[in-house]
């Protein structure tokens, strides 16, 4: 035993309260030293394993920090709701449930994103169920603002201006749900917006006054559209026309094809006009710009004969073709037949 201690080996005595028998001690010393060496190796291996695991945990903690930050933010917002009403008390079990509900993924980045989405949605849904209706908007706004601030998607100064807005004094609120302070803030912001728009609408100093009209082309486009709609005819009834034709001569075939071609073109023109009344899409914006610049819109040229003329000349030719078809079936029936 003494030799083992002098060699620096670890001696393990399982029960320190029991004394070593003077007779059996030398006999048990060998087994005690052997067991101590084995346990020492196991402890050394576990220490190395703990160090490796600690490094992995630290690395994973850094990757999961955004999810923890979002959960912390949601917790403090949820915990502060009792300042609005003492009845608002919530359980923290919702965070554990949210983590379990988060979809798994092989990539760590997507897994963290799933955790953030699951925690945010679960906590928001759980919290709003226990709020009065008039407090839900306050909670939602606070939650949105804090998340945007944490993600640096909004400016703190601009948010402060939004919440601590300057108000115009000396006004009375025209509605019951807005206080005098709120209505004064709305009027003040409307004044700021009006001044900003006025800068872009007004022409620069020293230019002709009629240049201001060039900034607005809606009236000119509307006048052109009204003129077109007045001159467009209804679709030609092709089945009725075919029923009244006794013999399909080459002239009749060409005339019917012209009627079908004209029907397709007029339908497209009317369709584009109707769509522009309801929505303002990129196609409608291109249509408006083309009409204002005296150009034939691309959707119309696909269904019309090739032409290099501008919009005005193009429509003159179109209306002349329409006038030729205006009498309808009588023109075809009265036309001299081939070979007569």
Short mmCIF file of C-alpha atoms in Angstrom, two decimals, residues 64-338:
data_model
loop_
_atom_site.label_atom_id
_atom_site.label_comp_id
_atom_site.label_asym_id
_atom_site.label_seq_id
_atom_site.Cartn_x
_atom_site.Cartn_y
_atom_site.Cartn_z
CA UNK A 64 -29.78 28.76 -31.23
CA UNK A 65 -29.32 32.19 -29.68
CA UNK A 66 -31.80 33.91 -32.12
CA UNK A 67 -34.54 31.48 -31.05
CA UNK A 68 -33.72 32.09 -27.39
CA UNK A 69 -33.75 35.86 -27.94
CA UNK A 70 -37.17 35.67 -29.61
CA UNK A 71 -38.54 33.50 -26.78
CA UNK A 72 -37.13 35.91 -24.19
CA UNK A 73 -38.73 38.88 -25.94
CA UNK A 74 -42.10 37.13 -26.11
CA UNK A 75 -41.88 36.18 -22.45
CA UNK A 76 -41.25 39.72 -21.21
CA UNK A 77 -44.06 41.12 -23.38
CA UNK A 78 -46.42 38.42 -22.14
CA UNK A 79 -45.33 38.97 -18.54
CA UNK A 80 -45.96 42.74 -18.79
CA UNK A 81 -49.59 42.20 -19.73
CA UNK A 82 -50.52 42.06 -16.05
CA UNK A 83 -49.79 45.79 -15.98
CA UNK A 84 -52.82 46.24 -18.22
CA UNK A 85 -55.03 43.92 -16.18
CA UNK A 86 -54.12 41.88 -13.11
CA UNK A 87 -56.09 38.95 -14.50
CA UNK A 88 -53.59 38.41 -17.32
CA UNK A 89 -51.44 35.56 -15.99
CA UNK A 90 -49.95 33.02 -18.39
CA UNK A 91 -48.12 29.72 -18.07
CA UNK A 92 -44.61 29.16 -19.38
CA UNK A 93 -45.51 25.67 -20.57
CA UNK A 94 -46.46 27.18 -23.92
CA UNK A 95 -42.76 27.61 -24.72
CA UNK A 96 -42.09 23.92 -24.19
CA UNK A 97 -45.07 22.99 -26.33
CA UNK A 98 -43.90 25.37 -29.06
CA UNK A 99 -40.46 23.73 -29.15
CA UNK A 100 -42.04 20.28 -29.47
CA UNK A 101 -44.34 21.46 -32.27
CA UNK A 102 -41.52 22.99 -34.32
CA UNK A 103 -40.86 20.94 -37.50
CA UNK A 104 -37.52 19.17 -37.52
CA UNK A 105 -34.96 19.69 -40.26
CA UNK A 106 -31.57 18.32 -41.21
CA UNK A 107 -29.95 21.75 -41.50
CA UNK A 108 -29.35 23.68 -38.29
CA UNK A 109 -30.21 27.06 -39.84
CA UNK A 110 -33.63 25.88 -41.02
CA UNK A 111 -34.24 24.15 -37.69
CA UNK A 112 -33.61 27.42 -35.82
CA UNK A 113 -35.91 29.25 -38.25
CA UNK A 114 -38.64 26.66 -37.59
CA UNK A 115 -38.17 27.12 -33.85
CA UNK A 116 -38.52 30.91 -34.13
CA UNK A 117 -41.70 30.63 -36.22
CA UNK A 118 -43.24 27.98 -33.98
CA UNK A 119 -42.46 29.86 -30.76
CA UNK A 120 -43.78 33.16 -32.14
CA UNK A 121 -47.01 31.73 -33.52
CA UNK A 122 -47.75 29.46 -30.53
CA UNK A 123 -47.16 32.20 -27.95
CA UNK A 124 -49.16 34.75 -29.95
CA UNK A 125 -52.07 32.35 -30.42
CA UNK A 126 -52.00 31.24 -26.78
CA UNK A 127 -51.82 34.79 -25.43
CA UNK A 128 -54.51 36.36 -27.63
CA UNK A 129 -57.01 33.70 -26.56
CA UNK A 130 -56.88 35.04 -23.03
CA UNK A 131 -57.09 38.76 -23.82
CA UNK A 132 -60.09 41.02 -24.00
CA UNK A 133 -60.91 42.26 -27.48
CA UNK A 134 -59.86 45.84 -26.78
CA UNK A 135 -56.43 44.67 -25.53
CA UNK A 136 -55.62 42.42 -28.49
CA UNK A 137 -54.66 45.33 -30.74
CA UNK A 138 -52.35 46.76 -28.07
CA UNK A 139 -50.62 43.41 -27.59
CA UNK A 140 -50.30 42.78 -31.34
CA UNK A 141 -48.86 46.23 -32.00
CA UNK A 142 -46.36 45.95 -29.15
CA UNK A 143 -45.31 42.48 -30.28
CA UNK A 144 -44.85 43.62 -33.88
CA UNK A 145 -42.88 46.73 -32.99
CA UNK A 146 -40.54 44.86 -30.64
CA UNK A 147 -39.83 42.10 -33.16
CA UNK A 148 -39.11 44.64 -35.90
CA UNK A 149 -36.83 46.58 -33.59
CA UNK A 150 -34.95 43.44 -32.57
CA UNK A 151 -34.48 42.50 -36.25
CA UNK A 152 -33.45 46.12 -37.03
CA UNK A 153 -36.13 46.37 -39.71
CA UNK A 154 -37.42 49.73 -38.45
CA UNK A 155 -35.73 52.82 -37.09
CA UNK A 156 -36.16 53.46 -33.39
CA UNK A 157 -36.38 57.22 -33.99
CA UNK A 158 -39.16 56.77 -36.55
CA UNK A 159 -41.03 54.44 -34.19
CA UNK A 160 -40.71 56.98 -31.40
CA UNK A 161 -42.16 59.63 -33.72
CA UNK A 162 -45.03 57.29 -34.54
CA UNK A 163 -45.83 56.63 -30.88
CA UNK A 164 -45.03 60.09 -29.48
CA UNK A 165 -46.44 62.00 -32.42
CA UNK A 166 -46.81 65.80 -32.41
CA UNK A 167 -50.44 66.81 -32.21
CA UNK A 168 -52.21 69.82 -33.65
CA UNK A 169 -53.98 71.72 -30.89
CA UNK A 170 -57.30 73.52 -30.93
CA UNK A 171 -59.25 70.74 -32.68
CA UNK A 172 -62.21 68.62 -31.66
CA UNK A 173 -62.55 64.97 -32.64
CA UNK A 174 -65.37 64.34 -35.18
CA UNK A 175 -65.77 60.68 -34.07
CA UNK A 176 -66.33 59.05 -30.71
CA UNK A 177 -63.58 56.42 -30.90
CA UNK A 178 -60.78 59.02 -31.28
CA UNK A 179 -59.69 61.36 -28.54
CA UNK A 180 -58.81 64.99 -29.14
CA UNK A 181 -55.11 64.12 -28.82
CA UNK A 182 -55.39 61.29 -31.38
CA UNK A 183 -57.31 63.42 -33.85
CA UNK A 184 -54.77 66.22 -33.48
CA UNK A 185 -52.00 63.72 -34.22
CA UNK A 186 -53.78 62.51 -37.36
CA UNK A 187 -54.24 66.06 -38.63
CA UNK A 188 -50.60 66.87 -37.92
CA UNK A 189 -49.36 63.82 -39.84
CA UNK A 190 -51.76 64.54 -42.68
CA UNK A 191 -50.28 68.03 -42.91
CA UNK A 192 -46.75 66.57 -43.10
CA UNK A 193 -47.83 64.12 -45.81
CA UNK A 194 -49.59 66.86 -47.75
CA UNK A 195 -46.49 69.03 -47.71
CA UNK A 196 -44.37 66.10 -48.92
CA UNK A 197 -46.72 65.35 -51.81
CA UNK A 198 -46.93 69.04 -52.68
CA UNK A 199 -43.19 69.15 -53.26
CA UNK A 200 -43.41 66.48 -55.98
CA UNK A 201 -46.62 67.72 -57.59
CA UNK A 202 -45.76 71.37 -58.01
CA UNK A 203 -43.52 72.32 -60.98
CA UNK A 204 -40.15 73.91 -60.27
CA UNK A 205 -40.00 77.68 -60.01
CA UNK A 206 -39.54 79.47 -63.34
CA UNK A 207 -41.15 76.85 -65.58
CA UNK A 208 -44.38 77.31 -67.50
CA UNK A 209 -47.56 76.79 -65.56
CA UNK A 210 -49.00 74.38 -68.11
CA UNK A 211 -46.14 71.96 -67.40
CA UNK A 212 -48.06 70.91 -64.32
CA UNK A 213 -50.73 69.41 -66.57
CA UNK A 214 -48.15 67.19 -68.22
CA UNK A 215 -47.64 65.40 -64.91
CA UNK A 216 -51.18 64.03 -65.09
CA UNK A 217 -52.14 62.04 -68.19
CA UNK A 218 -55.28 60.41 -66.85
CA UNK A 219 -57.68 62.89 -68.41
CA UNK A 220 -56.09 62.59 -71.84
CA UNK A 221 -56.13 58.79 -71.71
CA UNK A 222 -59.75 58.76 -70.56
CA UNK A 223 -60.79 61.00 -73.45
CA UNK A 224 -59.17 58.60 -75.93
CA UNK A 225 -60.81 55.59 -74.30
CA UNK A 226 -64.26 57.18 -74.36
CA UNK A 227 -63.89 57.97 -78.05
CA UNK A 228 -62.85 54.39 -78.82
CA UNK A 229 -65.71 52.85 -76.84
CA UNK A 230 -68.28 54.98 -78.67
CA UNK A 231 -67.13 53.76 -82.10
CA UNK A 232 -66.65 50.09 -81.29
CA UNK A 233 -69.49 47.83 -82.45
CA UNK A 234 -70.87 44.66 -80.93
CA UNK A 235 -69.57 41.30 -82.10
CA UNK A 236 -70.79 40.05 -85.48
CA UNK A 237 -73.03 37.00 -85.12
CA UNK A 238 -71.08 34.48 -87.22
CA UNK A 239 -73.61 31.57 -87.00
CA UNK A 240 -76.44 33.86 -88.11
CA UNK A 241 -74.27 35.15 -90.93
CA UNK A 242 -73.41 31.63 -92.09
CA UNK A 243 -77.07 30.63 -92.03
CA UNK A 244 -78.07 33.38 -94.45
CA UNK A 245 -75.32 32.67 -96.97
CA UNK A 246 -76.43 30.30 -99.73
CA UNK A 247 -73.07 29.74 -101.39
CA UNK A 248 -69.64 30.04 -99.76
CA UNK A 249 -67.72 31.83 -102.46
CA UNK A 250 -64.12 33.00 -101.89
CA UNK A 251 -65.43 36.47 -101.19
CA UNK A 252 -67.81 35.14 -98.54
CA UNK A 253 -65.04 33.11 -96.88
CA UNK A 254 -62.72 36.12 -96.70
CA UNK A 255 -65.51 38.33 -95.33
CA UNK A 256 -66.39 35.80 -92.62
CA UNK A 257 -62.74 35.48 -91.64
CA UNK A 258 -62.54 39.26 -91.42
CA UNK A 259 -65.58 39.26 -89.12
CA UNK A 260 -64.04 36.60 -86.86
CA UNK A 261 -60.76 38.49 -86.79
CA UNK A 262 -62.55 41.74 -85.92
CA UNK A 263 -64.52 40.01 -83.14
CA UNK A 264 -61.30 38.80 -81.50
CA UNK A 265 -59.75 42.25 -81.67
CA UNK A 266 -62.77 44.13 -80.30
CA UNK A 267 -63.15 41.60 -77.46
CA UNK A 268 -59.54 42.13 -76.44
CA UNK A 269 -59.95 45.92 -76.53
CA UNK A 270 -63.12 45.79 -74.41
CA UNK A 271 -61.55 43.27 -72.02
CA UNK A 272 -58.55 45.48 -71.38
CA UNK A 273 -60.84 48.45 -70.74
CA UNK A 274 -62.94 46.49 -68.23
CA UNK A 275 -59.87 45.19 -66.42
CA UNK A 276 -58.51 48.70 -66.10
CA UNK A 277 -61.69 49.82 -64.34
CA UNK A 278 -61.19 47.33 -61.49
CA UNK A 279 -57.45 46.90 -61.00
CA UNK A 280 -54.25 48.74 -61.86
CA UNK A 281 -51.71 46.07 -62.81
CA UNK A 282 -48.44 46.37 -64.69
CA UNK A 283 -50.24 45.41 -67.92
CA UNK A 284 -52.81 48.15 -67.38
CA UNK A 285 -50.04 50.65 -66.68
CA UNK A 286 -48.32 49.68 -69.94
CA UNK A 287 -51.66 50.05 -71.73
CA UNK A 288 -52.16 53.53 -70.29
CA UNK A 289 -48.64 54.64 -71.20
CA UNK A 290 -49.02 53.32 -74.75
CA UNK A 291 -52.29 55.19 -75.27
CA UNK A 292 -50.83 58.39 -73.84
CA UNK A 293 -47.78 58.11 -76.14
CA UNK A 294 -49.95 57.41 -79.22
CA UNK A 295 -48.70 53.84 -79.53
CA UNK A 296 -50.69 50.68 -80.21
CA UNK A 297 -50.66 48.44 -77.10
CA UNK A 298 -48.86 45.15 -77.54
CA UNK A 299 -51.92 43.06 -76.58
CA UNK A 300 -53.85 44.68 -79.46
CA UNK A 301 -51.15 44.30 -82.09
CA UNK A 302 -51.08 40.54 -81.50
CA UNK A 303 -54.66 40.32 -82.76
CA UNK A 304 -54.48 42.94 -85.52
CA UNK A 305 -52.84 43.27 -88.92
CA UNK A 306 -49.22 44.50 -88.86
CA UNK A 307 -49.03 48.27 -88.99
CA UNK A 308 -46.35 50.91 -88.47
CA UNK A 309 -48.90 53.67 -87.84
CA UNK A 310 -49.44 55.35 -84.51
CA UNK A 311 -52.48 54.78 -82.36
CA UNK A 312 -54.56 57.48 -84.09
CA UNK A 313 -53.81 56.22 -87.62
CA UNK A 314 -54.25 52.63 -86.49
CA UNK A 315 -57.75 53.36 -85.18
CA UNK A 316 -58.70 55.26 -88.33
CA UNK A 317 -57.92 52.13 -90.32
CA UNK A 318 -59.74 49.97 -87.77
CA UNK A 319 -62.90 52.08 -87.86
CA UNK A 320 -62.91 52.04 -91.66
CA UNK A 321 -62.85 48.26 -91.54
CA UNK A 322 -65.65 48.28 -88.99
CA UNK A 323 -67.77 50.50 -91.23
CA UNK A 324 -67.36 48.04 -94.08
CA UNK A 325 -68.77 45.30 -91.85
CA UNK A 326 -71.46 47.53 -90.34
CA UNK A 327 -74.32 46.51 -92.73
CA UNK A 328 -73.74 42.90 -91.68
CA UNK A 329 -75.17 39.95 -93.59
CA UNK A 330 -76.99 42.10 -96.15
CA UNK A 331 -73.67 43.26 -97.57
CA UNK A 332 -72.51 39.71 -98.12
CA UNK A 333 -75.83 38.51 -99.54
CA UNK A 334 -76.16 41.42 -101.94
CA UNK A 335 -72.60 41.12 -103.25
CA UNK A 336 -72.43 39.62 -106.77
CA UNK A 337 -71.51 35.95 -106.71
CA UNK A 338 -68.41 34.74 -108.48
#
